[in-house]
Amino acid sequence: MWRISKLWLQGLGLEFWLPLPLVAVVFWLGCSFLAAQELSRPYSTENKLQSDTQLEARISVNVLLINATVNRTKRITQIEVETADPILKRLELELQTIEFNQIEATIAQELGLPRQDVRKLVRYEFAQ
């Protein structure tokens, strides 16, 4: 009887297919165990991301003209910088001061230019 059923299983190929689900279940359980072990392990990072810092970018452009519109009633100065750069044509700033020395110093610092060059390029306009 055992011989007939063994020959019959071999003829159908079931001798290969019957243990296959058992192998699949063992493989699935083994992988699940390994993944759980790997994911529960603590990792220490050497480089930490800081989100409280601001990125400061410096660009060098050829400045053509600086227009500063001083509004004495609001005590602010709006600045437009025109450049020769084809990508960055205009740069706008707003300062909370109307003092000429502070305006020129801030523009020089923001653009990375000497203060004498800023003084030559800036044109002041007064608004109400």
JSON list of N, CA, C and O in Angstrom, two decimals, residues 4-21:
[
{"chain": "A", "resi": 4, "resn": "ILE", "atom": "N", "xyz": [2.41, 1.77, -3.38]},
{"chain": "A", "resi": 4, "resn": "ILE", "atom": "CA", "xyz": [1.51, 2.28, -4.42]},
{"chain": "A", "resi": 4, "resn": "ILE", "atom": "C", "xyz": [1.30, 3.79, -4.24]},
{"chain": "A", "resi": 4, "resn": "ILE", "atom": "O", "xyz": [1.35, 4.54, -5.20]},
{"chain": "A", "resi": 5, "resn": "SER", "atom": "N", "xyz": [1.10, 4.19, -3.01]},
{"chain": "A", "resi": 5, "resn": "SER", "atom": "CA", "xyz": [0.88, 5.62, -2.78]},
{"chain": "A", "resi": 5, "resn": "SER", "atom": "C", "xyz": [2.14, 6.43, -3.06]},
{"chain": "A", "resi": 5, "resn": "SER", "atom": "O", "xyz": [2.07, 7.55, -3.54]},
{"chain": "A", "resi": 6, "resn": "LYS", "atom": "N", "xyz": [3.32, 5.83, -2.79]},
{"chain": "A", "resi": 6, "resn": "LYS", "atom": "CA", "xyz": [4.58, 6.53, -3.07]},
{"chain": "A", "resi": 6, "resn": "LYS", "atom": "C", "xyz": [4.76, 6.69, -4.57]},
{"chain": "A", "resi": 6, "resn": "LYS", "atom": "O", "xyz": [5.15, 7.75, -5.05]},
{"chain": "A", "resi": 7, "resn": "LEU", "atom": "N", "xyz": [4.46, 5.64, -5.34]},
{"chain": "A", "resi": 7, "resn": "LEU", "atom": "CA", "xyz": [4.56, 5.72, -6.78]},
{"chain": "A", "resi": 7, "resn": "LEU", "atom": "C", "xyz": [3.54, 6.72, -7.34]},
{"chain": "A", "resi": 7, "resn": "LEU", "atom": "O", "xyz": [3.81, 7.47, -8.28]},
{"chain": "A", "resi": 8, "resn": "TRP", "atom": "N", "xyz": [2.33, 6.69, -6.75]},
{"chain": "A", "resi": 8, "resn": "TRP", "atom": "CA", "xyz": [1.29, 7.61, -7.20]},
{"chain": "A", "resi": 8, "resn": "TRP", "atom": "C", "xyz": [1.69, 9.06, -6.93]},
{"chain": "A", "resi": 8, "resn": "TRP", "atom": "O", "xyz": [1.51, 9.95, -7.74]},
{"chain": "A", "resi": 9, "resn": "LEU", "atom": "N", "xyz": [2.32, 9.37, -5.72]},
{"chain": "A", "resi": 9, "resn": "LEU", "atom": "CA", "xyz": [2.80, 10.72, -5.39]},
{"chain": "A", "resi": 9, "resn": "LEU", "atom": "C", "xyz": [3.92, 11.14, -6.32]},
{"chain": "A", "resi": 9, "resn": "LEU", "atom": "O", "xyz": [3.99, 12.30, -6.74]},
{"chain": "A", "resi": 10, "resn": "GLN", "atom": "N", "xyz": [4.80, 10.24, -6.64]},
{"chain": "A", "resi": 10, "resn": "GLN", "atom": "CA", "xyz": [5.90, 10.55, -7.55]},
{"chain": "A", "resi": 10, "resn": "GLN", "atom": "C", "xyz": [5.37, 10.85, -8.93]},
{"chain": "A", "resi": 10, "resn": "GLN", "atom": "O", "xyz": [5.87, 11.74, -9.62]},
{"chain": "A", "resi": 11, "resn": "GLY", "atom": "N", "xyz": [4.37, 10.12, -9.36]},
{"chain": "A", "resi": 11, "resn": "GLY", "atom": "CA", "xyz": [3.80, 10.35, -10.68]},
{"chain": "A", "resi": 11, "resn": "GLY", "atom": "C", "xyz": [3.14, 11.71, -10.79]},
{"chain": "A", "resi": 11, "resn": "GLY", "atom": "O", "xyz": [3.18, 12.35, -11.84]},
{"chain": "A", "resi": 12, "resn": "LEU", "atom": "N", "xyz": [2.50, 12.16, -9.77]},
{"chain": "A", "resi": 12, "resn": "LEU", "atom": "CA", "xyz": [1.86, 13.47, -9.79]},
{"chain": "A", "resi": 12, "resn": "LEU", "atom": "C", "xyz": [2.81, 14.62, -9.46]},
{"chain": "A", "resi": 12, "resn": "LEU", "atom": "O", "xyz": [2.48, 15.78, -9.64]},
{"chain": "A", "resi": 13, "resn": "GLY", "atom": "N", "xyz": [3.99, 14.31, -8.96]},
{"chain": "A", "resi": 13, "resn": "GLY", "atom": "CA", "xyz": [4.93, 15.35, -8.56]},
{"chain": "A", "resi": 13, "resn": "GLY", "atom": "C", "xyz": [4.60, 15.94, -7.21]},
{"chain": "A", "resi": 13, "resn": "GLY", "atom": "O", "xyz": [5.15, 16.95, -6.80]},
{"chain": "A", "resi": 14, "resn": "LEU", "atom": "N", "xyz": [3.69, 15.31, -6.49]},
{"chain": "A", "resi": 14, "resn": "LEU", "atom": "CA", "xyz": [3.29, 15.83, -5.19]},
{"chain": "A", "resi": 14, "resn": "LEU", "atom": "C", "xyz": [4.35, 15.63, -4.13]},
{"chain": "A", "resi": 14, "resn": "LEU", "atom": "O", "xyz": [4.33, 16.30, -3.10]},
{"chain": "A", "resi": 15, "resn": "GLU", "atom": "N", "xyz": [5.29, 14.77, -4.38]},
{"chain": "A", "resi": 15, "resn": "GLU", "atom": "CA", "xyz": [6.38, 14.57, -3.44]},
{"chain": "A", "resi": 15, "resn": "GLU", "atom": "C", "xyz": [7.20, 15.85, -3.29]},
{"chain": "A", "resi": 15, "resn": "GLU", "atom": "O", "xyz": [7.78, 16.13, -2.25]},
{"chain": "A", "resi": 16, "resn": "PHE", "atom": "N", "xyz": [7.20, 16.66, -4.36]},
{"chain": "A", "resi": 16, "resn": "PHE", "atom": "CA", "xyz": [7.88, 17.97, -4.31]},
{"chain": "A", "resi": 16, "resn": "PHE", "atom": "C", "xyz": [6.96, 19.04, -3.74]},
{"chain": "A", "resi": 16, "resn": "PHE", "atom": "O", "xyz": [7.37, 19.88, -2.97]},
{"chain": "A", "resi": 17, "resn": "TRP", "atom": "N", "xyz": [5.69, 19.03, -4.14]},
{"chain": "A", "resi": 17, "resn": "TRP", "atom": "CA", "xyz": [4.77, 20.11, -3.81]},
{"chain": "A", "resi": 17, "resn": "TRP", "atom": "C", "xyz": [4.23, 20.05, -2.38]},
{"chain": "A", "resi": 17, "resn": "TRP", "atom": "O", "xyz": [3.91, 21.09, -1.82]},
{"chain": "A", "resi": 18, "resn": "LEU", "atom": "N", "xyz": [4.12, 18.90, -1.79]},
{"chain": "A", "resi": 18, "resn": "LEU", "atom": "CA", "xyz": [3.56, 18.81, -0.45]},
{"chain": "A", "resi": 18, "resn": "LEU", "atom": "C", "xyz": [4.42, 19.48, 0.63]},
{"chain": "A", "resi": 18, "resn": "LEU", "atom": "O", "xyz": [3.89, 20.19, 1.48]},
{"chain": "A", "resi": 19, "resn": "PRO", "atom": "N", "xyz": [5.74, 19.32, 0.63]},
{"chain": "A", "resi": 19, "resn": "PRO", "atom": "CA", "xyz": [6.53, 20.01, 1.68]},
{"chain": "A", "resi": 19, "resn": "PRO", "atom": "C", "xyz": [6.77, 21.49, 1.40]},
{"chain": "A", "resi": 19, "resn": "PRO", "atom": "O", "xyz": [7.24, 22.22, 2.28]},
{"chain": "A", "resi": 20, "resn": "LEU", "atom": "N", "xyz": [6.42, 21.98, 0.21]},
{"chain": "A", "resi": 20, "resn": "LEU", "atom": "CA", "xyz": [6.70, 23.37, -0.15]},
{"chain": "A", "resi": 20, "resn": "LEU", "atom": "C", "xyz": [5.98, 24.37, 0.76]},
{"chain": "A", "resi": 20, "resn": "LEU", "atom": "O", "xyz": [6.62, 25.36, 1.19]},
{"chain": "A", "resi": 21, "resn": "PRO", "atom": "N", "xyz": [4.71, 24.22, 1.12]},
{"chain": "A", "resi": 21, "resn": "PRO", "atom": "CA", "xyz": [4.10, 25.17, 2.06]},
{"chain": "A", "resi": 21, "resn": "PRO", "atom": "C", "xyz": [4.77, 25.17, 3.43]},
{"chain": "A", "resi": 21, "resn": "PRO", "atom": "O", "xyz": [4.90, 26.23, 4.06]}
]
